[in-house]
């Protein structure tokens, strides 16, 4: 049996920043472009940061420019850093810390597979004291030159094809990544999707939170 590697999404799965990420993006857009857009029509859940940015450009009817993307990213990250002043509204979901401790104690390979750019992911996880549980060098982020969640699956296969991926996430996109990588999916409805909505996509496990998962009875941990 292949050795498992546990692949975690961040927002809606591990934690909530109380909207800090979306507020930071909105501030970055208004600062850089001096315009406002209809944010209700911008899809953020389950998306990669670069693909959210491209949606914004479409709303503004602007072409993609690498230098402008870098300027946007720097603004976004600086505003996200400012949001840390309101850490009382940042929440680590039930069962997350316990799960990560169990995986660490069992020396399980644990990475991030997230649409967040790497620096944004670091700000969120460091602020919530979760950063040390993950192998950052082998994680997969939204700024790895990808445009969709499917691309994260292909990036995974290039890096970790000899492992069995266990994808933990809160959206149908995460479940799809589990399918594309030939792995397993653990869905949690701590994000925007209900248990009923997630069940339509046939995850291997469908939980209200990671607190429900019987990790000690699971055969995929390294003892």
Short mmCIF file of C-alpha atoms in Angstrom, two decimals:
data_model
loop_
_atom_site.label_atom_id
_atom_site.label_comp_id
_atom_site.label_asym_id
_atom_site.label_seq_id
_atom_site.Cartn_x
_atom_site.Cartn_y
_atom_site.Cartn_z
CA UNK A 1 0.00 0.00 0.00
CA UNK A 2 1.25 3.48 -0.88
CA UNK A 3 2.27 5.70 2.00
CA UNK A 4 -0.44 8.32 2.60
CA UNK A 5 0.14 12.04 2.35
CA UNK A 6 -2.45 14.31 3.95
CA UNK A 7 -3.30 17.37 1.82
CA UNK A 8 -5.13 20.19 3.59
CA UNK A 9 -7.05 23.13 2.24
CA UNK A 10 -6.93 26.23 4.50
CA UNK A 11 -9.94 28.56 4.42
CA UNK A 12 -13.13 26.86 5.54
CA UNK A 13 -11.21 23.68 6.37
CA UNK A 14 -8.56 24.54 8.94
CA UNK A 15 -9.67 28.01 9.92
CA UNK A 16 -11.73 31.12 9.29
CA UNK A 17 -10.23 34.61 9.25
CA UNK A 18 -13.63 36.24 9.56
CA UNK A 19 -13.42 37.63 6.05
CA UNK A 20 -9.92 39.08 6.40
CA UNK A 21 -8.77 37.64 3.07
CA UNK A 22 -11.67 39.02 1.05
CA UNK A 23 -11.45 42.41 2.77
CA UNK A 24 -7.74 42.57 1.99
CA UNK A 25 -8.37 41.73 -1.67
CA UNK A 26 -11.07 44.39 -1.94
CA UNK A 27 -8.78 47.02 -0.42
CA UNK A 28 -5.98 45.99 -2.79
CA UNK A 29 -8.25 46.34 -5.83
CA UNK A 30 -9.57 49.73 -4.79
CA UNK A 31 -6.06 50.98 -3.92
CA UNK A 32 -4.42 49.74 -7.12
CA UNK A 33 -7.16 50.43 -9.66
CA UNK A 34 -9.09 53.21 -7.93
CA UNK A 35 -12.31 51.40 -8.86
CA UNK A 36 -15.00 49.34 -7.17
CA UNK A 37 -16.54 46.19 -8.62
CA UNK A 38 -19.55 43.99 -7.95
CA UNK A 39 -17.97 41.54 -5.54
CA UNK A 40 -21.11 39.42 -5.35
CA UNK A 41 -20.34 38.19 -8.85
CA UNK A 42 -16.74 37.21 -7.99
CA UNK A 43 -16.41 33.56 -6.95
CA UNK A 44 -13.88 33.12 -4.15
CA UNK A 45 -14.72 29.86 -2.38
CA UNK A 46 -12.56 27.02 -3.65
CA UNK A 47 -10.69 29.30 -6.09
CA UNK A 48 -6.99 30.06 -6.45
CA UNK A 49 -5.84 33.58 -5.59
CA UNK A 50 -4.51 34.14 -9.15
CA UNK A 51 -7.83 33.02 -10.66
CA UNK A 52 -9.73 35.39 -8.37
CA UNK A 53 -7.46 38.17 -9.59
CA UNK A 54 -8.22 37.28 -13.22
CA UNK A 55 -11.95 37.44 -12.43
CA UNK A 56 -11.35 40.95 -11.08
CA UNK A 57 -9.56 41.98 -14.28
CA UNK A 58 -12.52 40.76 -16.33
CA UNK A 59 -14.86 42.89 -14.23
CA UNK A 60 -12.60 45.90 -14.83
CA UNK A 61 -12.10 45.03 -18.51
CA UNK A 62 -8.33 45.10 -18.08
CA UNK A 63 -5.58 42.86 -19.53
CA UNK A 64 -3.30 40.78 -17.33
CA UNK A 65 0.10 42.32 -16.64
CA UNK A 66 2.67 40.51 -14.53
CA UNK A 67 3.96 43.67 -12.86
CA UNK A 68 0.43 44.71 -11.93
CA UNK A 69 -0.25 41.26 -10.45
CA UNK A 70 2.84 41.65 -8.27
CA UNK A 71 1.68 45.10 -7.15
CA UNK A 72 -1.76 43.70 -6.31
CA UNK A 73 -0.21 40.80 -4.41
CA UNK A 74 2.04 43.07 -2.34
CA UNK A 75 -0.95 45.25 -1.42
CA UNK A 76 -3.10 42.25 -0.58
CA UNK A 77 -0.43 40.75 1.69
CA UNK A 78 0.22 44.04 3.46
CA UNK A 79 -3.50 44.49 4.14
CA UNK A 80 -3.74 40.87 5.33
CA UNK A 81 -0.92 41.59 7.78
CA UNK A 82 -2.93 44.55 9.07
CA UNK A 83 -5.93 42.28 9.58
CA UNK A 84 -3.95 40.39 12.22
CA UNK A 85 -4.81 43.24 14.58
CA UNK A 86 -8.26 41.61 14.78
CA UNK A 87 -7.15 38.05 15.52
CA UNK A 88 -10.03 37.60 17.97
CA UNK A 89 -12.26 36.99 14.93
CA UNK A 90 -9.92 34.32 13.48
CA UNK A 91 -11.12 30.81 14.34
CA UNK A 92 -9.43 27.40 14.17
CA UNK A 93 -12.20 24.88 13.61
CA UNK A 94 -13.13 22.05 15.97
CA UNK A 95 -10.91 19.02 15.69
CA UNK A 96 -8.23 20.69 13.57
CA UNK A 97 -5.52 21.00 16.22
CA UNK A 98 -6.27 17.52 17.55
CA UNK A 99 -6.09 16.08 14.01
CA UNK A 100 -2.78 17.78 13.23
CA UNK A 101 -1.29 16.57 16.51
CA UNK A 102 -2.36 12.99 15.78
CA UNK A 103 -0.81 13.14 12.31
CA UNK A 104 2.39 14.65 13.72
CA UNK A 105 2.64 12.01 16.45
CA UNK A 106 2.28 9.32 13.79
CA UNK A 107 4.94 11.00 11.63
CA UNK A 108 2.44 11.27 8.78
CA UNK A 109 3.38 13.34 5.73
CA UNK A 110 1.23 16.48 5.93
CA UNK A 111 1.15 19.24 3.33
CA UNK A 112 -1.02 22.15 2.24
CA UNK A 113 -2.91 22.03 -1.05
CA UNK A 114 -4.46 25.46 -1.20
CA UNK A 115 -5.52 28.24 -3.52
CA UNK A 116 -3.79 30.74 -1.25
CA UNK A 117 -0.50 32.19 -2.43
CA UNK A 118 2.31 30.90 -0.24
CA UNK A 119 2.90 34.13 1.69
CA UNK A 120 -0.82 34.52 2.35
CA UNK A 121 -1.02 30.94 3.61
CA UNK A 122 1.93 31.60 5.92
CA UNK A 123 0.30 34.70 7.41
CA UNK A 124 -2.90 32.80 8.16
CA UNK A 125 -1.35 29.65 9.59
CA UNK A 126 1.46 31.37 11.52
CA UNK A 127 -1.08 33.71 13.11
CA UNK A 128 -3.14 30.71 14.24
CA UNK A 129 -0.08 28.70 15.38
CA UNK A 130 -0.66 25.92 12.83
CA UNK A 131 2.31 26.53 10.53
CA UNK A 132 4.69 24.03 12.14
CA UNK A 133 2.49 21.04 11.34
CA UNK A 134 3.06 21.28 7.58
CA UNK A 135 5.87 20.52 5.15
CA UNK A 136 6.01 23.87 3.36
CA UNK A 137 8.66 22.83 0.85
CA UNK A 138 6.41 20.12 -0.58
CA UNK A 139 3.10 21.94 -0.28
CA UNK A 140 1.17 23.26 -3.29
CA UNK A 141 -0.02 26.87 -3.43
CA UNK A 142 -2.08 29.11 -5.65
CA UNK A 143 0.97 30.99 -6.90
CA UNK A 144 2.60 27.90 -8.37
CA UNK A 145 1.52 29.24 -11.77
CA UNK A 146 -1.89 27.59 -11.67
CA UNK A 147 -5.30 28.82 -12.83
CA UNK A 148 -7.77 26.30 -11.41
CA UNK A 149 -8.19 23.80 -8.62
CA UNK A 150 -7.70 21.02 -11.16
CA UNK A 151 -4.19 22.36 -11.75
CA UNK A 152 -3.40 21.75 -8.08
CA UNK A 153 -4.15 18.09 -8.65
CA UNK A 154 -1.74 17.91 -11.58
CA UNK A 155 0.90 19.78 -9.58
CA UNK A 156 0.44 17.22 -6.83
CA UNK A 157 0.90 14.31 -9.25
CA UNK A 158 4.17 15.81 -10.48
CA UNK A 159 5.55 16.09 -6.93
CA UNK A 160 4.00 13.19 -5.03
CA UNK A 161 2.84 10.52 -7.47
CA UNK A 162 4.27 7.72 -5.31
CA UNK A 163 2.04 8.58 -2.34
CA UNK A 164 -1.66 8.05 -1.63
CA UNK A 165 -3.26 11.51 -1.37
CA UNK A 166 -5.83 12.10 1.37
CA UNK A 167 -7.42 15.42 0.42
CA UNK A 168 -9.16 17.31 3.24
CA UNK A 169 -11.31 20.25 2.20
CA UNK A 170 -14.63 22.07 2.48
CA UNK A 171 -15.69 22.47 -1.17
CA UNK A 172 -16.65 20.28 -4.14
CA UNK A 173 -13.38 21.45 -5.73
CA UNK A 174 -11.40 19.68 -3.00
CA UNK A 175 -13.39 16.48 -3.53
CA UNK A 176 -12.61 16.70 -7.26
CA UNK A 177 -8.89 17.08 -6.50
CA UNK A 178 -9.11 13.85 -4.51
CA UNK A 179 -10.64 12.14 -7.54
CA UNK A 180 -8.13 13.55 -10.04
CA UNK A 181 -5.17 12.45 -7.95
CA UNK A 182 -6.54 8.97 -7.51
CA UNK A 183 -6.75 9.51 -3.79
CA UNK A 184 -9.36 9.85 -1.07
CA UNK A 185 -11.39 12.86 -0.02
CA UNK A 186 -12.48 13.94 3.45
CA UNK A 187 -15.10 16.68 3.19
CA UNK A 188 -15.90 18.98 6.11
CA UNK A 189 -18.83 21.40 6.13
CA UNK A 190 -17.06 24.03 8.21
CA UNK A 191 -16.99 26.30 5.15
CA UNK A 192 -19.74 27.60 2.86
CA UNK A 193 -21.18 24.23 1.79
CA UNK A 194 -23.64 22.11 3.75
CA UNK A 195 -23.21 18.40 4.38
CA UNK A 196 -26.02 17.74 1.91
CA UNK A 197 -24.34 19.80 -0.81
CA UNK A 198 -21.01 18.06 -0.32
CA UNK A 199 -22.63 14.62 -0.33
CA UNK A 200 -23.72 15.21 -3.94
CA UNK A 201 -20.04 14.98 -4.94
CA UNK A 202 -19.47 11.62 -3.24
CA UNK A 203 -16.54 12.24 -0.89
CA UNK A 204 -15.16 9.19 0.88
CA UNK A 205 -15.99 10.85 4.21
CA UNK A 206 -18.45 13.68 4.82
CA UNK A 207 -18.14 15.31 8.24
CA UNK A 208 -19.53 18.25 10.14
CA UNK A 209 -15.96 18.87 11.38
CA UNK A 210 -12.67 17.03 11.78
CA UNK A 211 -13.63 16.46 15.40
CA UNK A 212 -15.84 13.61 14.13
CA UNK A 213 -13.11 11.64 12.40
CA UNK A 214 -11.91 8.44 14.18
CA UNK A 215 -8.22 8.95 13.37
CA UNK A 216 -7.01 6.43 15.94
CA UNK A 217 -8.99 3.68 14.22
CA UNK A 218 -7.90 4.58 10.71
CA UNK A 219 -5.63 2.19 8.75
CA UNK A 220 -3.76 4.88 6.80
CA UNK A 221 -1.65 6.26 9.64
CA UNK A 222 1.97 5.31 10.11
CA UNK A 223 2.40 3.84 13.57
#
